[in-house]
């Protein structure tokens, strides 16, 4: 299995991106491809796709995948990001620019800025170039200034160009989310790894405590998607800047809007927390109950033992409600189940990892391109057929392959 991962990543997955993603005309990355890997021509570059791409190539290089071209790709991506997407007036990065780098949407989105910190910290760790860490710290400081809720704690997510908070409802200004706090934990972990500054470690520990005590369900240990300012649970609604809702509802709110949790998120939370504990030097035993709850819920309810893979989401206390298979949940479950085994030594987690691994390699990989289908039926037939767009990019699956390869190596030693 480990060799299968290595061969696929080096011979198919990374080559898909090496051949097509660098924009030879304007720099940065082209990130919209159809099912055949053909550029669809969308005249846009999003903050989320550019930063996730920088992270992917930086991480690949740092972990010995893909060769020197990975660092070259990351470096030119950083150049585009800093020269074209940085707001020289208000600070922070625009949410969307066109291919040439002209702003299309100047909003400041906390989710996107978490990935700025993540990718630029990873870039500096991979390259030794201090400019990445310099801008990562600038963005960290901007979030402390503009995004922190000093009354109830945590971070707001949706801002206008000048960092004023957006309005309520679909603009997102009255809600806090699991998503942004989990990715801030991820970002602050790598920021602290790169900087070694005690401030960054303290803010990492703070966001971990928020996740544990405010965001994760206190009984089941599973993630709750959305909250009001005071951390009471808010019905999950569709934000203006989001993806993937068109298969759930006609309106702006899920039918199970206060009782749904993502198995992929819960597995991702678990392994990201274990990594944060390691880098931050925190006490693993303090968080063991939280880790085990998240991992076991994903194992017991999220794994499809009949068809393979992992379901999208379900109830906190019951069974899966959405039986389709999305690319990113598979990727995060692969890492999560290996870390769950490393934590508990429960062999069922290895069996779950094998089940998801086979679904991915037998069904989810588009063998004609080397990339993954974005969304499939329970049985493994493609529903959505594009290979990439702003939200479906290489960050989840490349990271999953790299870390699965390494963790399997640790387990097999």
CSV table of C-alpha atoms in Angstrom, one decimal:
chain,number,residue,atom,x,y,z
A,1,UNK,CA,0.0,0.0,0.0
A,2,UNK,CA,2.8,2.4,0.9
A,3,UNK,CA,4.6,1.8,-2.5
A,4,UNK,CA,1.2,2.2,-4.3
A,5,UNK,CA,0.8,5.6,-2.7
A,6,UNK,CA,4.4,6.7,-3.6
A,7,UNK,CA,4.2,5.5,-7.2
A,8,UNK,CA,0.8,7.1,-7.8
A,9,UNK,CA,1.8,10.4,-6.3
A,10,UNK,CA,5.1,10.7,-8.2
A,11,UNK,CA,3.9,9.3,-11.5
A,12,UNK,CA,0.3,10.5,-11.9
A,13,UNK,CA,-1.0,13.0,-9.2
A,14,UNK,CA,1.8,15.5,-9.1
A,15,UNK,CA,2.5,15.3,-12.9
A,16,UNK,CA,-1.2,16.3,-13.5
A,17,UNK,CA,-0.4,19.6,-11.8
A,18,UNK,CA,3.2,20.0,-13.0
A,19,UNK,CA,2.0,19.9,-16.6
A,20,UNK,CA,-0.8,22.4,-16.5
A,21,UNK,CA,-1.2,24.7,-13.4
A,22,UNK,CA,1.6,27.3,-13.6
A,23,UNK,CA,0.3,30.3,-15.6
A,24,UNK,CA,3.1,31.1,-18.1
A,25,UNK,CA,1.6,34.5,-19.0
A,26,UNK,CA,0.8,36.1,-15.6
A,27,UNK,CA,2.3,33.9,-12.9
A,28,UNK,CA,0.4,32.1,-10.2
A,29,UNK,CA,-1.7,29.1,-10.9
A,30,UNK,CA,-4.5,28.2,-13.3
A,31,UNK,CA,-6.9,26.0,-11.2
A,32,UNK,CA,-9.9,25.3,-13.4
A,33,UNK,CA,-9.8,22.0,-15.4
A,34,UNK,CA,-12.5,19.8,-16.9
A,35,UNK,CA,-12.8,16.1,-16.6
A,36,UNK,CA,-10.1,15.7,-19.3
A,37,UNK,CA,-7.7,18.0,-17.5
A,38,UNK,CA,-8.3,20.8,-20.1
A,39,UNK,CA,-8.2,24.5,-18.9
A,40,UNK,CA,-11.8,25.6,-18.8
A,41,UNK,CA,-10.8,29.3,-19.4
A,42,UNK,CA,-12.3,30.8,-16.2
A,43,UNK,CA,-10.8,34.3,-15.9
A,44,UNK,CA,-10.2,34.2,-12.1
A,45,UNK,CA,-7.7,33.2,-9.4
A,46,UNK,CA,-9.0,32.8,-5.9
A,47,UNK,CA,-7.1,33.3,-2.7
A,48,UNK,CA,-8.0,29.8,-1.5
A,49,UNK,CA,-6.8,28.1,-4.7
A,50,UNK,CA,-3.6,30.1,-4.9
A,51,UNK,CA,-2.6,29.6,-1.3
A,52,UNK,CA,-3.5,25.9,-1.2
A,53,UNK,CA,-1.4,25.4,-4.3
A,54,UNK,CA,1.6,27.1,-2.7
A,55,UNK,CA,1.1,24.9,0.4
A,56,UNK,CA,0.9,21.8,-1.7
A,57,UNK,CA,4.1,22.3,-3.6
A,58,UNK,CA,6.0,23.6,-0.6
A,59,UNK,CA,5.0,20.6,1.5
A,60,UNK,CA,5.8,18.2,-1.3
A,61,UNK,CA,9.3,19.6,-1.6
A,62,UNK,CA,9.8,19.6,2.1
A,63,UNK,CA,8.8,16.0,2.4
A,64,UNK,CA,10.8,14.8,-0.6
A,65,UNK,CA,8.1,14.4,-3.2
A,66,UNK,CA,8.2,15.8,-6.7
A,67,UNK,CA,11.7,17.1,-6.9
A,68,UNK,CA,13.1,20.6,-7.2
A,69,UNK,CA,10.2,21.7,-9.6
A,70,UNK,CA,7.9,21.7,-6.6
A,71,UNK,CA,9.9,24.5,-4.9
A,72,UNK,CA,10.1,26.4,-8.2
A,73,UNK,CA,6.3,26.3,-8.6
A,74,UNK,CA,5.7,27.4,-5.0
A,75,UNK,CA,8.2,30.3,-5.4
A,76,UNK,CA,6.5,31.8,-8.5
A,77,UNK,CA,3.1,31.3,-6.7
A,78,UNK,CA,4.3,33.3,-3.8
A,79,UNK,CA,5.5,36.0,-6.1
A,80,UNK,CA,2.1,36.3,-7.7
A,81,UNK,CA,0.3,36.2,-4.4
A,82,UNK,CA,2.4,39.0,-2.8
A,83,UNK,CA,2.5,41.2,-5.9
A,84,UNK,CA,-1.0,40.9,-7.2
A,85,UNK,CA,-3.3,39.9,-4.3
A,86,UNK,CA,-1.9,41.9,-1.4
A,87,UNK,CA,-4.0,45.0,-0.5
A,88,UNK,CA,-1.4,47.8,-0.1
A,89,UNK,CA,-4.0,50.2,1.4
A,90,UNK,CA,-5.8,48.1,4.0
A,91,UNK,CA,-3.5,45.1,4.4
A,92,UNK,CA,-4.5,41.5,3.8
A,93,UNK,CA,-5.3,39.7,0.6
A,94,UNK,CA,-8.1,40.1,-1.9
A,95,UNK,CA,-10.5,37.1,-2.2
A,96,UNK,CA,-10.5,37.0,-6.0
A,97,UNK,CA,-8.5,38.4,-8.9
A,98,UNK,CA,-8.6,37.7,-12.6
A,99,UNK,CA,-5.8,35.8,-14.3
A,100,UNK,CA,-3.8,39.0,-14.8
A,101,UNK,CA,-4.1,39.8,-11.1
A,102,UNK,CA,-6.7,42.6,-11.2
A,103,UNK,CA,-9.1,42.5,-8.2
A,104,UNK,CA,-12.5,41.0,-8.8
A,105,UNK,CA,-13.6,40.6,-5.2
A,106,UNK,CA,-11.8,42.7,-2.6
A,107,UNK,CA,-13.4,41.1,0.5
A,108,UNK,CA,-11.2,39.9,3.3
A,109,UNK,CA,-12.1,36.4,4.2
A,110,UNK,CA,-10.7,34.8,7.4
A,111,UNK,CA,-10.8,31.3,5.9
A,112,UNK,CA,-8.6,32.5,3.0
A,113,UNK,CA,-6.2,34.3,5.4
A,114,UNK,CA,-5.8,31.1,7.5
A,115,UNK,CA,-4.4,29.5,4.3
A,116,UNK,CA,-2.2,32.5,3.7
A,117,UNK,CA,-0.5,31.9,7.1
A,118,UNK,CA,-0.4,28.1,6.5
A,119,UNK,CA,1.1,28.2,3.0
A,120,UNK,CA,3.6,31.0,3.6
A,121,UNK,CA,4.8,29.4,6.8
A,122,UNK,CA,5.2,26.1,5.0
A,123,UNK,CA,7.0,27.9,2.1
A,124,UNK,CA,9.6,29.4,4.4
A,125,UNK,CA,10.1,26.0,6.1
A,126,UNK,CA,10.6,24.4,2.7
A,127,UNK,CA,12.7,27.1,1.1
A,128,UNK,CA,14.4,29.1,3.9
A,129,UNK,CA,13.1,32.2,2.2
A,130,UNK,CA,12.1,34.6,5.0
A,131,UNK,CA,9.6,36.6,3.0
A,132,UNK,CA,7.0,33.8,3.5
A,133,UNK,CA,7.2,34.0,7.3
A,134,UNK,CA,7.3,37.8,7.2
A,135,UNK,CA,3.9,38.0,5.4
A,136,UNK,CA,2.5,35.1,7.5
A,137,UNK,CA,3.2,37.1,10.6
A,138,UNK,CA,1.7,40.2,9.0
A,139,UNK,CA,-1.5,38.3,8.4
A,140,UNK,CA,-1.5,36.8,11.9
A,141,UNK,CA,-1.3,40.4,13.3
A,142,UNK,CA,-4.1,41.6,11.1
A,143,UNK,CA,-6.4,38.8,12.3
A,144,UNK,CA,-5.6,39.6,15.9
A,145,UNK,CA,-6.5,43.2,15.2
A,146,UNK,CA,-9.6,42.8,13.1
A,147,UNK,CA,-11.0,39.3,13.4
A,148,UNK,CA,-10.9,38.5,17.1
A,149,UNK,CA,-14.2,38.7,19.1
A,150,UNK,CA,-12.8,40.3,22.3
A,151,UNK,CA,-16.1,39.7,24.1
A,152,UNK,CA,-17.0,36.1,23.5
A,153,UNK,CA,-13.7,34.8,22.1
A,154,UNK,CA,-12.9,33.2,18.8
A,155,UNK,CA,-12.7,34.8,15.3
A,156,UNK,CA,-15.1,36.4,12.9
A,157,UNK,CA,-14.7,35.4,9.3
A,158,UNK,CA,-16.3,37.6,6.7
A,159,UNK,CA,-15.1,41.2,6.2
A,160,UNK,CA,-15.3,44.0,3.6
A,161,UNK,CA,-12.2,45.4,1.8
A,162,UNK,CA,-11.4,47.7,4.8
A,163,UNK,CA,-11.8,44.9,7.3
A,164,UNK,CA,-15.2,46.1,8.5
A,165,UNK,CA,-17.4,43.1,9.5
A,166,UNK,CA,-20.0,42.0,6.9
A,167,UNK,CA,-23.7,42.1,7.7
A,168,UNK,CA,-25.8,39.2,9.0
A,169,UNK,CA,-27.2,36.2,7.2
A,170,UNK,CA,-25.6,35.0,4.0
A,171,UNK,CA,-22.8,37.7,4.1
A,172,UNK,CA,-21.7,35.8,7.2
A,173,UNK,CA,-21.0,38.6,9.6
A,174,UNK,CA,-23.1,37.3,12.5
A,175,UNK,CA,-21.7,33.7,12.6
A,176,UNK,CA,-18.6,31.9,13.7
A,177,UNK,CA,-17.7,28.6,12.1
A,178,UNK,CA,-15.9,25.3,12.8
A,179,UNK,CA,-14.2,25.6,9.5
A,180,UNK,CA,-12.2,28.8,10.1
A,181,UNK,CA,-11.2,27.9,13.6
A,182,UNK,CA,-10.0,24.4,12.6
A,183,UNK,CA,-7.9,25.9,9.8
A,184,UNK,CA,-6.6,28.6,12.1
A,185,UNK,CA,-5.3,25.8,14.4
A,186,UNK,CA,-3.7,24.3,11.3
A,187,UNK,CA,-2.2,27.6,10.3
A,188,UNK,CA,-1.0,28.6,13.8
A,189,UNK,CA,0.7,25.2,14.1
A,190,UNK,CA,2.8,25.7,11.1
A,191,UNK,CA,3.4,29.4,11.9
A,192,UNK,CA,4.8,28.4,15.3
A,193,UNK,CA,6.9,25.7,13.7
A,194,UNK,CA,8.4,28.3,11.4
A,195,UNK,CA,8.7,31.2,13.9
A,196,UNK,CA,9.3,29.6,17.3
A,197,UNK,CA,7.6,32.7,18.9
A,198,UNK,CA,5.8,32.2,22.2
A,199,UNK,CA,2.9,34.5,21.0
A,200,UNK,CA,2.1,32.1,18.2
A,201,UNK,CA,2.2,29.1,20.5
A,202,UNK,CA,-0.2,30.9,22.9
A,203,UNK,CA,-2.7,31.7,20.2
A,204,UNK,CA,-2.4,28.2,18.9
A,205,UNK,CA,-3.3,26.8,22.4
A,206,UNK,CA,-6.1,29.4,22.6
A,207,UNK,CA,-7.8,28.3,19.4
A,208,UNK,CA,-7.4,24.6,20.4
A,209,UNK,CA,-9.3,25.4,23.7
A,210,UNK,CA,-12.0,27.2,21.7
A,211,UNK,CA,-12.4,24.2,19.4
A,212,UNK,CA,-12.6,21.8,22.4
A,213,UNK,CA,-14.9,23.7,24.6
A,214,UNK,CA,-17.0,25.8,22.2
A,215,UNK,CA,-17.1,24.1,18.8
A,216,UNK,CA,-17.0,20.4,19.3
A,217,UNK,CA,-20.1,18.7,20.6
A,218,UNK,CA,-19.6,18.2,24.3
A,219,UNK,CA,-21.1,14.7,24.4
A,220,UNK,CA,-20.1,13.2,21.1
A,221,UNK,CA,-16.9,15.2,20.4
A,222,UNK,CA,-18.1,15.9,16.9
A,223,UNK,CA,-17.9,19.2,15.0
A,224,UNK,CA,-20.8,21.7,15.0
A,225,UNK,CA,-20.6,23.8,11.8
A,226,UNK,CA,-22.0,27.2,12.8
A,227,UNK,CA,-22.5,29.4,15.9
A,228,UNK,CA,-23.9,32.8,16.9
A,229,UNK,CA,-21.6,35.3,18.6
A,230,UNK,CA,-22.1,33.9,22.1
A,231,UNK,CA,-21.3,30.3,20.9
A,232,UNK,CA,-24.9,29.1,20.9
A,233,UNK,CA,-25.5,26.8,18.0
A,234,UNK,CA,-26.8,28.5,14.9
A,235,UNK,CA,-28.7,26.8,12.0
A,236,UNK,CA,-26.3,26.1,9.3
A,237,UNK,CA,-26.9,28.4,6.4
A,238,UNK,CA,-25.3,29.0,3.0
A,239,UNK,CA,-22.9,31.9,2.9
A,240,UNK,CA,-22.3,34.0,-0.1
A,241,UNK,CA,-18.8,32.7,-0.4
A,242,UNK,CA,-19.0,28.9,-0.2
A,243,UNK,CA,-19.3,25.8,-2.3
A,244,UNK,CA,-21.1,22.5,-2.5
A,245,UNK,CA,-24.5,23.4,-1.3
A,246,UNK,CA,-26.4,22.8,-4.6
A,247,UNK,CA,-27.0,19.1,-3.9
A,248,UNK,CA,-28.5,19.7,-0.4
A,249,UNK,CA,-31.2,22.3,-0.6
A,250,UNK,CA,-33.1,24.7,-2.7
A,251,UNK,CA,-33.0,27.5,-0.2
A,252,UNK,CA,-30.3,28.8,2.1
A,253,UNK,CA,-30.6,26.4,5.1
A,254,UNK,CA,-30.1,22.7,5.5
A,255,UNK,CA,-33.1,20.6,6.5
A,256,UNK,CA,-30.9,19.2,9.3
A,257,UNK,CA,-29.4,22.5,10.1
A,258,UNK,CA,-28.6,22.0,13.7
A,259,UNK,CA,-27.9,18.3,13.8
A,260,UNK,CA,-25.3,17.5,11.2
A,261,UNK,CA,-21.6,16.8,11.4
A,262,UNK,CA,-19.0,16.0,8.8
A,263,UNK,CA,-17.0,12.8,9.2
A,264,UNK,CA,-14.2,14.2,7.1
A,265,UNK,CA,-14.0,17.3,9.3
A,266,UNK,CA,-14.0,15.2,12.5
A,267,UNK,CA,-11.1,13.0,11.2
A,268,UNK,CA,-9.3,16.1,10.0
A,269,UNK,CA,-9.8,17.8,13.4
A,270,UNK,CA,-8.3,14.8,15.1
A,271,UNK,CA,-5.1,14.5,13.1
A,272,UNK,CA,-4.6,18.3,13.0
A,273,UNK,CA,-5.0,18.4,16.7
A,274,UNK,CA,-2.4,15.6,17.2
A,275,UNK,CA,0.0,17.5,14.9
A,276,UNK,CA,-0.6,20.7,16.8
A,277,UNK,CA,0.0,18.9,20.1
A,278,UNK,CA,3.3,17.6,18.8
A,279,UNK,CA,4.6,20.9,17.3
A,280,UNK,CA,3.3,23.0,20.3
A,281,UNK,CA,4.6,20.6,22.9
A,282,UNK,CA,1.2,20.3,24.6
A,283,UNK,CA,0.0,17.4,26.8
A,284,UNK,CA,-1.5,14.7,24.6
A,285,UNK,CA,-3.3,13.0,27.5
A,286,UNK,CA,-5.2,16.2,28.2
A,287,UNK,CA,-6.8,16.0,24.8
A,288,UNK,CA,-7.0,12.2,24.4
A,289,UNK,CA,-10.8,12.0,25.3
A,290,UNK,CA,-11.6,14.6,22.7
A,291,UNK,CA,-9.4,12.9,20.1
A,292,UNK,CA,-10.9,9.5,20.7
A,293,UNK,CA,-14.5,10.8,20.5
A,294,UNK,CA,-13.9,12.4,17.1
A,295,UNK,CA,-12.0,9.4,15.7
A,296,UNK,CA,-14.4,6.8,17.0
A,297,UNK,CA,-17.5,8.7,15.7
A,298,UNK,CA,-16.0,8.8,12.3
A,299,UNK,CA,-15.1,5.1,12.4
A,300,UNK,CA,-18.5,4.0,13.7
A,301,UNK,CA,-20.7,6.1,11.6
A,302,UNK,CA,-18.7,7.5,8.6
A,303,UNK,CA,-17.0,4.4,7.1
A,304,UNK,CA,-19.0,2.7,4.4
A,305,UNK,CA,-18.1,-1.0,5.0
A,306,UNK,CA,-20.2,-2.2,2.1
A,307,UNK,CA,-19.0,0.0,-0.8
A,308,UNK,CA,-15.8,1.5,0.7
A,309,UNK,CA,-15.0,5.1,1.3
A,310,UNK,CA,-16.5,7.6,3.8
A,311,UNK,CA,-19.9,9.2,3.8
A,312,UNK,CA,-20.3,13.0,3.7
A,313,UNK,CA,-22.1,13.7,6.9
A,314,UNK,CA,-24.7,12.6,9.4
A,315,UNK,CA,-26.2,13.2,12.8
A,316,UNK,CA,-24.1,13.8,15.9
A,317,UNK,CA,-25.8,10.9,17.7
A,318,UNK,CA,-27.2,8.8,14.8
A,319,UNK,CA,-26.4,7.4,11.4
A,320,UNK,CA,-25.1,8.9,8.1
A,321,UNK,CA,-27.6,11.1,6.3
A,322,UNK,CA,-25.6,11.9,3.1
A,323,UNK,CA,-24.2,8.8,1.6
A,324,UNK,CA,-22.4,10.4,-1.3
A,325,UNK,CA,-18.6,10.4,-1.4
A,326,UNK,CA,-16.6,13.6,-1.7
A,327,UNK,CA,-13.0,13.8,-2.5
A,328,UNK,CA,-11.8,15.8,0.5
A,329,UNK,CA,-13.5,13.6,3.1
A,330,UNK,CA,-11.7,10.5,1.7
A,331,UNK,CA,-8.4,12.4,1.9
A,332,UNK,CA,-8.8,13.5,5.5
A,333,UNK,CA,-10.1,10.1,6.6
A,334,UNK,CA,-7.0,8.4,5.3
A,335,UNK,CA,-4.8,10.5,7.5
A,336,UNK,CA,-7.2,10.5,10.4
A,337,UNK,CA,-7.6,6.7,10.6
A,338,UNK,CA,-3.8,6.2,10.7
A,339,UNK,CA,-3.4,8.8,13.5
A,340,UNK,CA,-6.3,7.2,15.3
A,341,UNK,CA,-4.5,3.9,15.2
A,342,UNK,CA,-1.3,5.5,16.4
A,343,UNK,CA,-3.2,7.0,19.3
A,344,UNK,CA,-5.3,3.9,20.3
A,345,UNK,CA,-3.6,0.9,18.7
A,346,UNK,CA,-7.2,-0.2,17.8
A,347,UNK,CA,-6.8,-2.4,14.6
A,348,UNK,CA,-10.3,-1.3,13.4
A,349,UNK,CA,-8.8,2.0,12.4
A,350,UNK,CA,-6.3,0.3,10.1
A,351,UNK,CA,-9.1,-1.7,8.6
A,352,UNK,CA,-11.0,1.6,8.0
A,353,UNK,CA,-7.9,3.1,6.4
A,354,UNK,CA,-7.6,0.1,4.0
A,355,UNK,CA,-11.3,0.4,3.1
A,356,UNK,CA,-11.0,4.1,2.2
A,357,UNK,CA,-7.7,3.6,0.5
A,358,UNK,CA,-9.1,0.9,-1.8
A,359,UNK,CA,-12.2,3.1,-2.6
A,360,UNK,CA,-9.9,6.0,-3.5
A,361,UNK,CA,-7.5,3.9,-5.7
A,362,UNK,CA,-10.2,1.8,-7.3
A,363,UNK,CA,-13.0,4.4,-7.8
A,364,UNK,CA,-12.1,8.0,-6.9
A,365,UNK,CA,-9.0,8.4,-9.0
A,366,UNK,CA,-9.8,9.4,-12.6
A,367,UNK,CA,-7.4,7.0,-14.3
A,368,UNK,CA,-7.3,9.1,-17.5
A,369,UNK,CA,-5.9,12.2,-15.7
A,370,UNK,CA,-4.5,11.0,-12.4
A,371,UNK,CA,-6.6,13.5,-10.4
A,372,UNK,CA,-9.6,12.6,-8.2
A,373,UNK,CA,-13.3,12.9,-9.1
A,374,UNK,CA,-14.9,15.6,-6.9
A,375,UNK,CA,-18.1,13.9,-5.9
A,376,UNK,CA,-19.4,10.3,-6.4
A,377,UNK,CA,-22.4,8.2,-5.7
A,378,UNK,CA,-22.2,5.8,-2.7
A,379,UNK,CA,-21.2,3.0,-5.1
A,380,UNK,CA,-18.5,5.1,-6.8
A,381,UNK,CA,-19.9,6.6,-10.0
A,382,UNK,CA,-18.9,10.2,-10.7
A,383,UNK,CA,-21.6,12.9,-10.1
A,384,UNK,CA,-19.5,15.9,-10.6
A,385,UNK,CA,-16.8,15.5,-13.3
A,386,UNK,CA,-14.5,18.5,-13.2
A,387,UNK,CA,-10.9,17.9,-12.1
A,388,UNK,CA,-10.3,21.3,-10.4
A,389,UNK,CA,-11.9,24.6,-9.6
A,390,UNK,CA,-11.4,27.2,-6.9
A,391,UNK,CA,-12.5,24.8,-4.1
A,392,UNK,CA,-11.5,21.5,-5.6
A,393,UNK,CA,-7.8,21.8,-5.7
A,394,UNK,CA,-4.7,19.6,-4.8
A,395,UNK,CA,-4.3,20.5,-1.1
A,396,UNK,CA,-6.4,17.7,0.4
A,397,UNK,CA,-5.3,14.8,-1.8
A,398,UNK,CA,-1.6,15.5,-2.2
A,399,UNK,CA,-1.3,16.1,1.5
A,400,UNK,CA,-3.2,12.9,2.2
A,401,UNK,CA,-0.8,10.9,0.0
A,402,UNK,CA,2.3,12.4,1.5
A,403,UNK,CA,1.2,12.0,5.1
A,404,UNK,CA,-0.3,8.5,4.6
A,405,UNK,CA,2.9,7.4,3.1
A,406,UNK,CA,4.9,8.7,6.0
A,407,UNK,CA,2.5,7.5,8.7
A,408,UNK,CA,2.3,4.0,7.2
A,409,UNK,CA,6.1,4.0,7.3
A,410,UNK,CA,6.1,4.8,11.0
A,411,UNK,CA,3.4,2.2,11.8
A,412,UNK,CA,5.3,-0.5,9.8
A,413,UNK,CA,8.6,0.1,11.5
